[in-house]
mmCIF file of C-alpha atoms and ligand atoms in Angstrom:
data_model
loop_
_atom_site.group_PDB
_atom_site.id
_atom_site.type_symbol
_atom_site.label_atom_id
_atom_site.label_comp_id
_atom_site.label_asym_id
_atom_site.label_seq_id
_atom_site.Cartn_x
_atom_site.Cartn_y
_atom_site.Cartn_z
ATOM 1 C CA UNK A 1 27.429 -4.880 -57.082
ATOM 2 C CA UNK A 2 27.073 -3.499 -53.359
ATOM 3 C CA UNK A 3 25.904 -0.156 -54.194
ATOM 4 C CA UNK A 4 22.155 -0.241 -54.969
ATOM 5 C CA UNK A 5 22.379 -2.787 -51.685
ATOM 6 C CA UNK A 6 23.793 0.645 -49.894
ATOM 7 C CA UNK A 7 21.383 2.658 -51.254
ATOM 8 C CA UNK A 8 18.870 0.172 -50.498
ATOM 9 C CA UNK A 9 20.237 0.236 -46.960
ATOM 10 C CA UNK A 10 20.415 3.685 -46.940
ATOM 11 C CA UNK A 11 16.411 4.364 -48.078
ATOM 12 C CA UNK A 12 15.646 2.242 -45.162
ATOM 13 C CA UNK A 13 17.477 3.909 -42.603
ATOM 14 C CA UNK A 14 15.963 7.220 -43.812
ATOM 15 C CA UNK A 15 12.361 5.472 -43.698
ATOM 16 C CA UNK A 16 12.899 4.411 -40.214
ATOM 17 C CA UNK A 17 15.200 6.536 -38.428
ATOM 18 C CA UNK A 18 13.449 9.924 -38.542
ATOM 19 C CA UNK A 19 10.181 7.756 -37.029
ATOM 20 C CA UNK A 20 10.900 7.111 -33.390
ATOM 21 C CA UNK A 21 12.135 10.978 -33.060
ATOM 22 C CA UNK A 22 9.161 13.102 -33.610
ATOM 23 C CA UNK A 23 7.029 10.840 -30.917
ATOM 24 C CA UNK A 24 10.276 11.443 -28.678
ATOM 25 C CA UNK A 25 10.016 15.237 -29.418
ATOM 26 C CA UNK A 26 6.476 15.666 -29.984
ATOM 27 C CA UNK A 27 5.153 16.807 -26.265
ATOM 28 C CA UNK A 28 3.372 14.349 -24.788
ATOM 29 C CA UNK A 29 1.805 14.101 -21.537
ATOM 30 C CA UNK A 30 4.529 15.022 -18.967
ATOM 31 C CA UNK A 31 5.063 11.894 -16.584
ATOM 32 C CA UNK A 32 3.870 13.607 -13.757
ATOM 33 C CA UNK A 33 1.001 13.757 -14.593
ATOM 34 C CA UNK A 34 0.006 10.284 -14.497
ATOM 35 C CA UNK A 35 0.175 8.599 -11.352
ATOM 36 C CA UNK A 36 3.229 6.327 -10.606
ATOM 37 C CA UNK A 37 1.972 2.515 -9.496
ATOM 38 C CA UNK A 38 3.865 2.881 -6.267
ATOM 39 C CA UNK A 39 4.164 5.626 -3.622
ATOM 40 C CA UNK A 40 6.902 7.858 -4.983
ATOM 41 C CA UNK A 41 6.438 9.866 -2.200
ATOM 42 C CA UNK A 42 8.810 9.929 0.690
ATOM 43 C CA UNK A 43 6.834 11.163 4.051
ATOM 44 C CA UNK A 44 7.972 13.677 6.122
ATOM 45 C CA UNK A 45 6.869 14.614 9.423
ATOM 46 C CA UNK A 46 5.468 18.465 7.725
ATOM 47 C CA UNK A 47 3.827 16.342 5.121
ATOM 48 C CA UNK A 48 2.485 13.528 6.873
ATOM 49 C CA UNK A 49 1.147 16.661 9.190
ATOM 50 C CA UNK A 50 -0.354 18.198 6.189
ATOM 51 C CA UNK A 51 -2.060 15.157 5.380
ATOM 52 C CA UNK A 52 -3.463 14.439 8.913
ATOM 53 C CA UNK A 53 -4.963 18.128 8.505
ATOM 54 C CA UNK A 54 -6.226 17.381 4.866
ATOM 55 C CA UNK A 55 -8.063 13.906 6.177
ATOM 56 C CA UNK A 56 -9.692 15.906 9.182
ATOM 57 C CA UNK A 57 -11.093 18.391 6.403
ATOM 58 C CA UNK A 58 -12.208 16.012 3.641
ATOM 59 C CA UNK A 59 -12.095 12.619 4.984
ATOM 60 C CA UNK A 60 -12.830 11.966 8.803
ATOM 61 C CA UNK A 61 -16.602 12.877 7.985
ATOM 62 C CA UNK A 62 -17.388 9.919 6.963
ATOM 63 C CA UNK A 63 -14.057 7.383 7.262
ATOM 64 C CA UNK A 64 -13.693 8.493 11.130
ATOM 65 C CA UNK A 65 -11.028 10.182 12.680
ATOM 66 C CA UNK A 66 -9.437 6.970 13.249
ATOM 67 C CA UNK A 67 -10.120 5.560 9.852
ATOM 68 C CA UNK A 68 -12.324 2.573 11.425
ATOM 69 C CA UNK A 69 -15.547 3.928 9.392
ATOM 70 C CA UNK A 70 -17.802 3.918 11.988
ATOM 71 C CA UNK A 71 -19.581 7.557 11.674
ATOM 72 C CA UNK A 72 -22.881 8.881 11.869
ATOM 73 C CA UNK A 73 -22.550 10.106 8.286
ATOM 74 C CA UNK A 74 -21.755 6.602 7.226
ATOM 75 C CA UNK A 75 -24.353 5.442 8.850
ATOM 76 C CA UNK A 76 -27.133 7.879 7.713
ATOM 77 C CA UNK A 77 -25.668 7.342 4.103
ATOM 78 C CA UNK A 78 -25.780 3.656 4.584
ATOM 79 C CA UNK A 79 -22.330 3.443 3.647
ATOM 80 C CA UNK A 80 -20.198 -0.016 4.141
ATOM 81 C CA UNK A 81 -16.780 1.731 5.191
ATOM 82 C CA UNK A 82 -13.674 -0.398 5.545
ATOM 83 C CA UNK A 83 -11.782 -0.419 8.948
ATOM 84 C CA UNK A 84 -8.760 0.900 8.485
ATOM 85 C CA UNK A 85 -7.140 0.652 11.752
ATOM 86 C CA UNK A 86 -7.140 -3.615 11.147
ATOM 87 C CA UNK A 87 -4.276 -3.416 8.335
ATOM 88 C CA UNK A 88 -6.116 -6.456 6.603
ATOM 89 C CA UNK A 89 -8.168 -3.792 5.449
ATOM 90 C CA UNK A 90 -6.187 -2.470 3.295
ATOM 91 C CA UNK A 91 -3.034 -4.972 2.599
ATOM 92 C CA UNK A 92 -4.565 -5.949 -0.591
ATOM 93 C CA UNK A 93 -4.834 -3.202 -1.996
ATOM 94 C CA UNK A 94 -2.572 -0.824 -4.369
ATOM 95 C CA UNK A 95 -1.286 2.415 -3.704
ATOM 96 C CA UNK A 96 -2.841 2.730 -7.345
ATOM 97 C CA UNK A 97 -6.223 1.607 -6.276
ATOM 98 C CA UNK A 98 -6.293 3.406 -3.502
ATOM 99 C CA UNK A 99 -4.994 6.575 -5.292
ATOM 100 C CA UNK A 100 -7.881 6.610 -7.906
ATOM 101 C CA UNK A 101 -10.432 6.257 -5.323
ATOM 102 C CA UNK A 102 -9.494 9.047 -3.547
ATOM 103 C CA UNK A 103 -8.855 11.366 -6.876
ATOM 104 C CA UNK A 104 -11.895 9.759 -8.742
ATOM 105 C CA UNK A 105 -14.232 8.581 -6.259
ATOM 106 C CA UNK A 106 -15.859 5.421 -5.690
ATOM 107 C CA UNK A 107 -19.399 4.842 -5.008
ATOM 108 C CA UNK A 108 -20.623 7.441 -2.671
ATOM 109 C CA UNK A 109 -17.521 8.694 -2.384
ATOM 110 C CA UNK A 110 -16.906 12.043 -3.795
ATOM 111 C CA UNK A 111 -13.796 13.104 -5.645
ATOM 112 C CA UNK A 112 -10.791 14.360 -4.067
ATOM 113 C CA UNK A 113 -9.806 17.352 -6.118
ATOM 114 C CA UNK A 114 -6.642 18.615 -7.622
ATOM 115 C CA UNK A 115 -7.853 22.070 -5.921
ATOM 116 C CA UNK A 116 -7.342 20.132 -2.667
ATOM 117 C CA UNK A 117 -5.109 17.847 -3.039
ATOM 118 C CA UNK A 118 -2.330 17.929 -5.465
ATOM 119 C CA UNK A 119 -0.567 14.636 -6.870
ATOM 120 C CA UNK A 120 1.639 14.531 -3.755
ATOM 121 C CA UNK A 121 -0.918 15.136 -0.689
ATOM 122 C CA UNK A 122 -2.940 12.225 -2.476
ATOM 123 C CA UNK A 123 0.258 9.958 -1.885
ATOM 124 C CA UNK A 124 0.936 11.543 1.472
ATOM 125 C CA UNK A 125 -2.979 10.523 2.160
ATOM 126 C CA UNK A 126 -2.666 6.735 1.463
ATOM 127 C CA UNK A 127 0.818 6.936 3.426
ATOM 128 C CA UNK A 128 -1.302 8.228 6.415
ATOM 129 C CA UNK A 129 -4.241 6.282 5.824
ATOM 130 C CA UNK A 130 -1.693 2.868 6.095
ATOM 131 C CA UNK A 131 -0.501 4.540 9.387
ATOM 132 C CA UNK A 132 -3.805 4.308 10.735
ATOM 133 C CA UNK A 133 -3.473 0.219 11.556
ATOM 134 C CA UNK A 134 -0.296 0.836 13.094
ATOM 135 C CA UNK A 135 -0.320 1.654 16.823
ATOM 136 C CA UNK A 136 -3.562 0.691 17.465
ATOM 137 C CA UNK A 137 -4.207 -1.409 20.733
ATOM 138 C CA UNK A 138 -4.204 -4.744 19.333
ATOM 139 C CA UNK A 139 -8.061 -5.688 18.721
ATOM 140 C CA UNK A 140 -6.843 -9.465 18.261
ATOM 141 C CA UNK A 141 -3.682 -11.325 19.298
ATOM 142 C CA UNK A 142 -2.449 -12.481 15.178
ATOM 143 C CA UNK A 143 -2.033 -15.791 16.702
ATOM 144 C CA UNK A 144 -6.264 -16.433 17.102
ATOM 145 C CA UNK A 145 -6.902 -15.277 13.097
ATOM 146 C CA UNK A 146 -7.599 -17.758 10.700
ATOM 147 C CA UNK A 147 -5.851 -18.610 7.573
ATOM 148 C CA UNK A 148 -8.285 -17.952 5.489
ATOM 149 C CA UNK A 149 -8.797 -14.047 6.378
ATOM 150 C CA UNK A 150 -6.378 -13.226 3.973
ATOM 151 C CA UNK A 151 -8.874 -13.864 1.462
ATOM 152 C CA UNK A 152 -11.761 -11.255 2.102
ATOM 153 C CA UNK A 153 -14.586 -11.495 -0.488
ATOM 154 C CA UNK A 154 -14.084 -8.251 -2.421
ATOM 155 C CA UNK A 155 -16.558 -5.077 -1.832
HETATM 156 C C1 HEC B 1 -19.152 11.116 1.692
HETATM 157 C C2 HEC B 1 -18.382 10.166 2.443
HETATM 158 C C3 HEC B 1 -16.901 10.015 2.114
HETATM 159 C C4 HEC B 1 -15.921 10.958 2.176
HETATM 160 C C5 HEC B 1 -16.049 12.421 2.543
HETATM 161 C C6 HEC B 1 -14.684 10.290 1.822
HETATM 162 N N1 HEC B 1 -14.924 8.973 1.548
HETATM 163 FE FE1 HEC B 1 -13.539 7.574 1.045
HETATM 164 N N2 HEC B 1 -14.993 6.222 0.707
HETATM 165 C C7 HEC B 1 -16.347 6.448 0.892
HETATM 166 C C8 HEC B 1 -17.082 5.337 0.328
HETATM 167 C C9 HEC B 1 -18.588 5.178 0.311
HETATM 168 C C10 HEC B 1 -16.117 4.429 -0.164
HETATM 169 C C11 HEC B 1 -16.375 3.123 -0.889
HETATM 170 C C12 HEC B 1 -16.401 1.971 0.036
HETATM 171 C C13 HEC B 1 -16.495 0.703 -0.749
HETATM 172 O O1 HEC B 1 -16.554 0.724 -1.977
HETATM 173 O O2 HEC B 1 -16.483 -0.330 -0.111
HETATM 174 C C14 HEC B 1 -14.833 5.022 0.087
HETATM 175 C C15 HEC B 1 -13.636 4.421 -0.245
HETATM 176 C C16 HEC B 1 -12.406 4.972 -0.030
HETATM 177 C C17 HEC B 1 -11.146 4.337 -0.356
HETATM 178 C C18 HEC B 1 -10.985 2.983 -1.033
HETATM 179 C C19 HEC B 1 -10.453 1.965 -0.099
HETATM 180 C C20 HEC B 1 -11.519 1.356 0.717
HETATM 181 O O3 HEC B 1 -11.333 1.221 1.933
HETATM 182 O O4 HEC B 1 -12.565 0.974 0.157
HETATM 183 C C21 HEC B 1 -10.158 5.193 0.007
HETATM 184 C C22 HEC B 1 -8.667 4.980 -0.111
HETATM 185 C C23 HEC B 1 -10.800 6.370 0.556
HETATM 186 N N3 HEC B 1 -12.150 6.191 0.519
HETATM 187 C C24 HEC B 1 -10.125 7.460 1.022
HETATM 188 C C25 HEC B 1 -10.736 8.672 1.304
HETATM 189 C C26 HEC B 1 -10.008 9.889 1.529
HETATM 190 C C27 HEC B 1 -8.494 10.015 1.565
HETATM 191 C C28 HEC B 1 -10.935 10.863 1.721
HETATM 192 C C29 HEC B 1 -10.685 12.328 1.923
HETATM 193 C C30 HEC B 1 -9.913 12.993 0.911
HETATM 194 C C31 HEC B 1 -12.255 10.241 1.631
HETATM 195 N N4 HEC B 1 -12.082 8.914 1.371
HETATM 196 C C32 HEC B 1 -13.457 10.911 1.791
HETATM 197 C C33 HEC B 1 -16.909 7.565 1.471
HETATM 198 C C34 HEC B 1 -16.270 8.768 1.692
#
């Protein structure tokens, strides 16, 4: 009386079973290649120097040497640059975000290449660029901002 419920049992577990394995085996896209959602990278004083040299190359044309925005270029380009060095600037947004803007683009912005910058220097960029609010001569004692800066209309 139990047997064809075996074998019944048994067809099943052969239907399903082999399924999950091949999408296991079959190579998919290594992890690394997709971005993680947080900085996975822990900074270090070479690459956090690396990535100081790789902003002066690529990035201080037009975001400033000081990451407040404020350059010619931006200014001939007409471009609305965030201030990094007030870290409202960029509190609300993700490493992600900020990750695909550098390695996509955004507006006017060009691309960030994998040729120069690999995964890493891209998260070792948005650690530095973070830096940038932090030893700054206050512009603004906290005490005098209002409560309702945390809420910047979005760009
Ligand atoms: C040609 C000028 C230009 C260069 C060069 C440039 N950017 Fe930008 N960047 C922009 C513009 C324009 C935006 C978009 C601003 C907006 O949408 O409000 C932007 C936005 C960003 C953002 C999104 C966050 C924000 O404040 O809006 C990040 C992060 C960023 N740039 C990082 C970089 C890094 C890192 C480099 C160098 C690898 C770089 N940029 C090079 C013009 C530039």
């Amino acid at each position: 009386m139990l047997k064809p419920f075996l074998l019944f049992s048994a067809v099943i577990l052969f239907l399903i079973a082999p399924t999950p394995a091949p999408t296991l085996a079959s190579g998919r896209t290594p992890q690394a290649a997709a971005p993680a959602s947080t900085n996975p990278v822990k900074p270090t004083a070479a690459s956090q120097e690396k990535a100081k040299k790789l902003y002066a190359m690529d990035c201080a044309i037009c975001h400033g040497e000081n990451g407040n925005g404020k350059t010619d270029l931006a200014k001939d380009m007409q471009l609305t640059l965030d201030d990094w060095t007030d870290p409202k600037s960029l509190a609300a947004k993700s490493d992600q975000q900020l990750f695909d803007a550098i390695r996509k683009g955004k507006d006017k912005m060009p691309p960030e290449d994998a040729s120069r910058a690999k995964v890493d220097d891209v998260w070792n960029l948005i650690i530095y660029l973070r830096g940038m609010s932090k030893g700054q001569p206050a512009a603004a004692p906290p005490a005098t901002a209002p409560p309702a800066a945390a809420t910047k209309p979005g760009n």
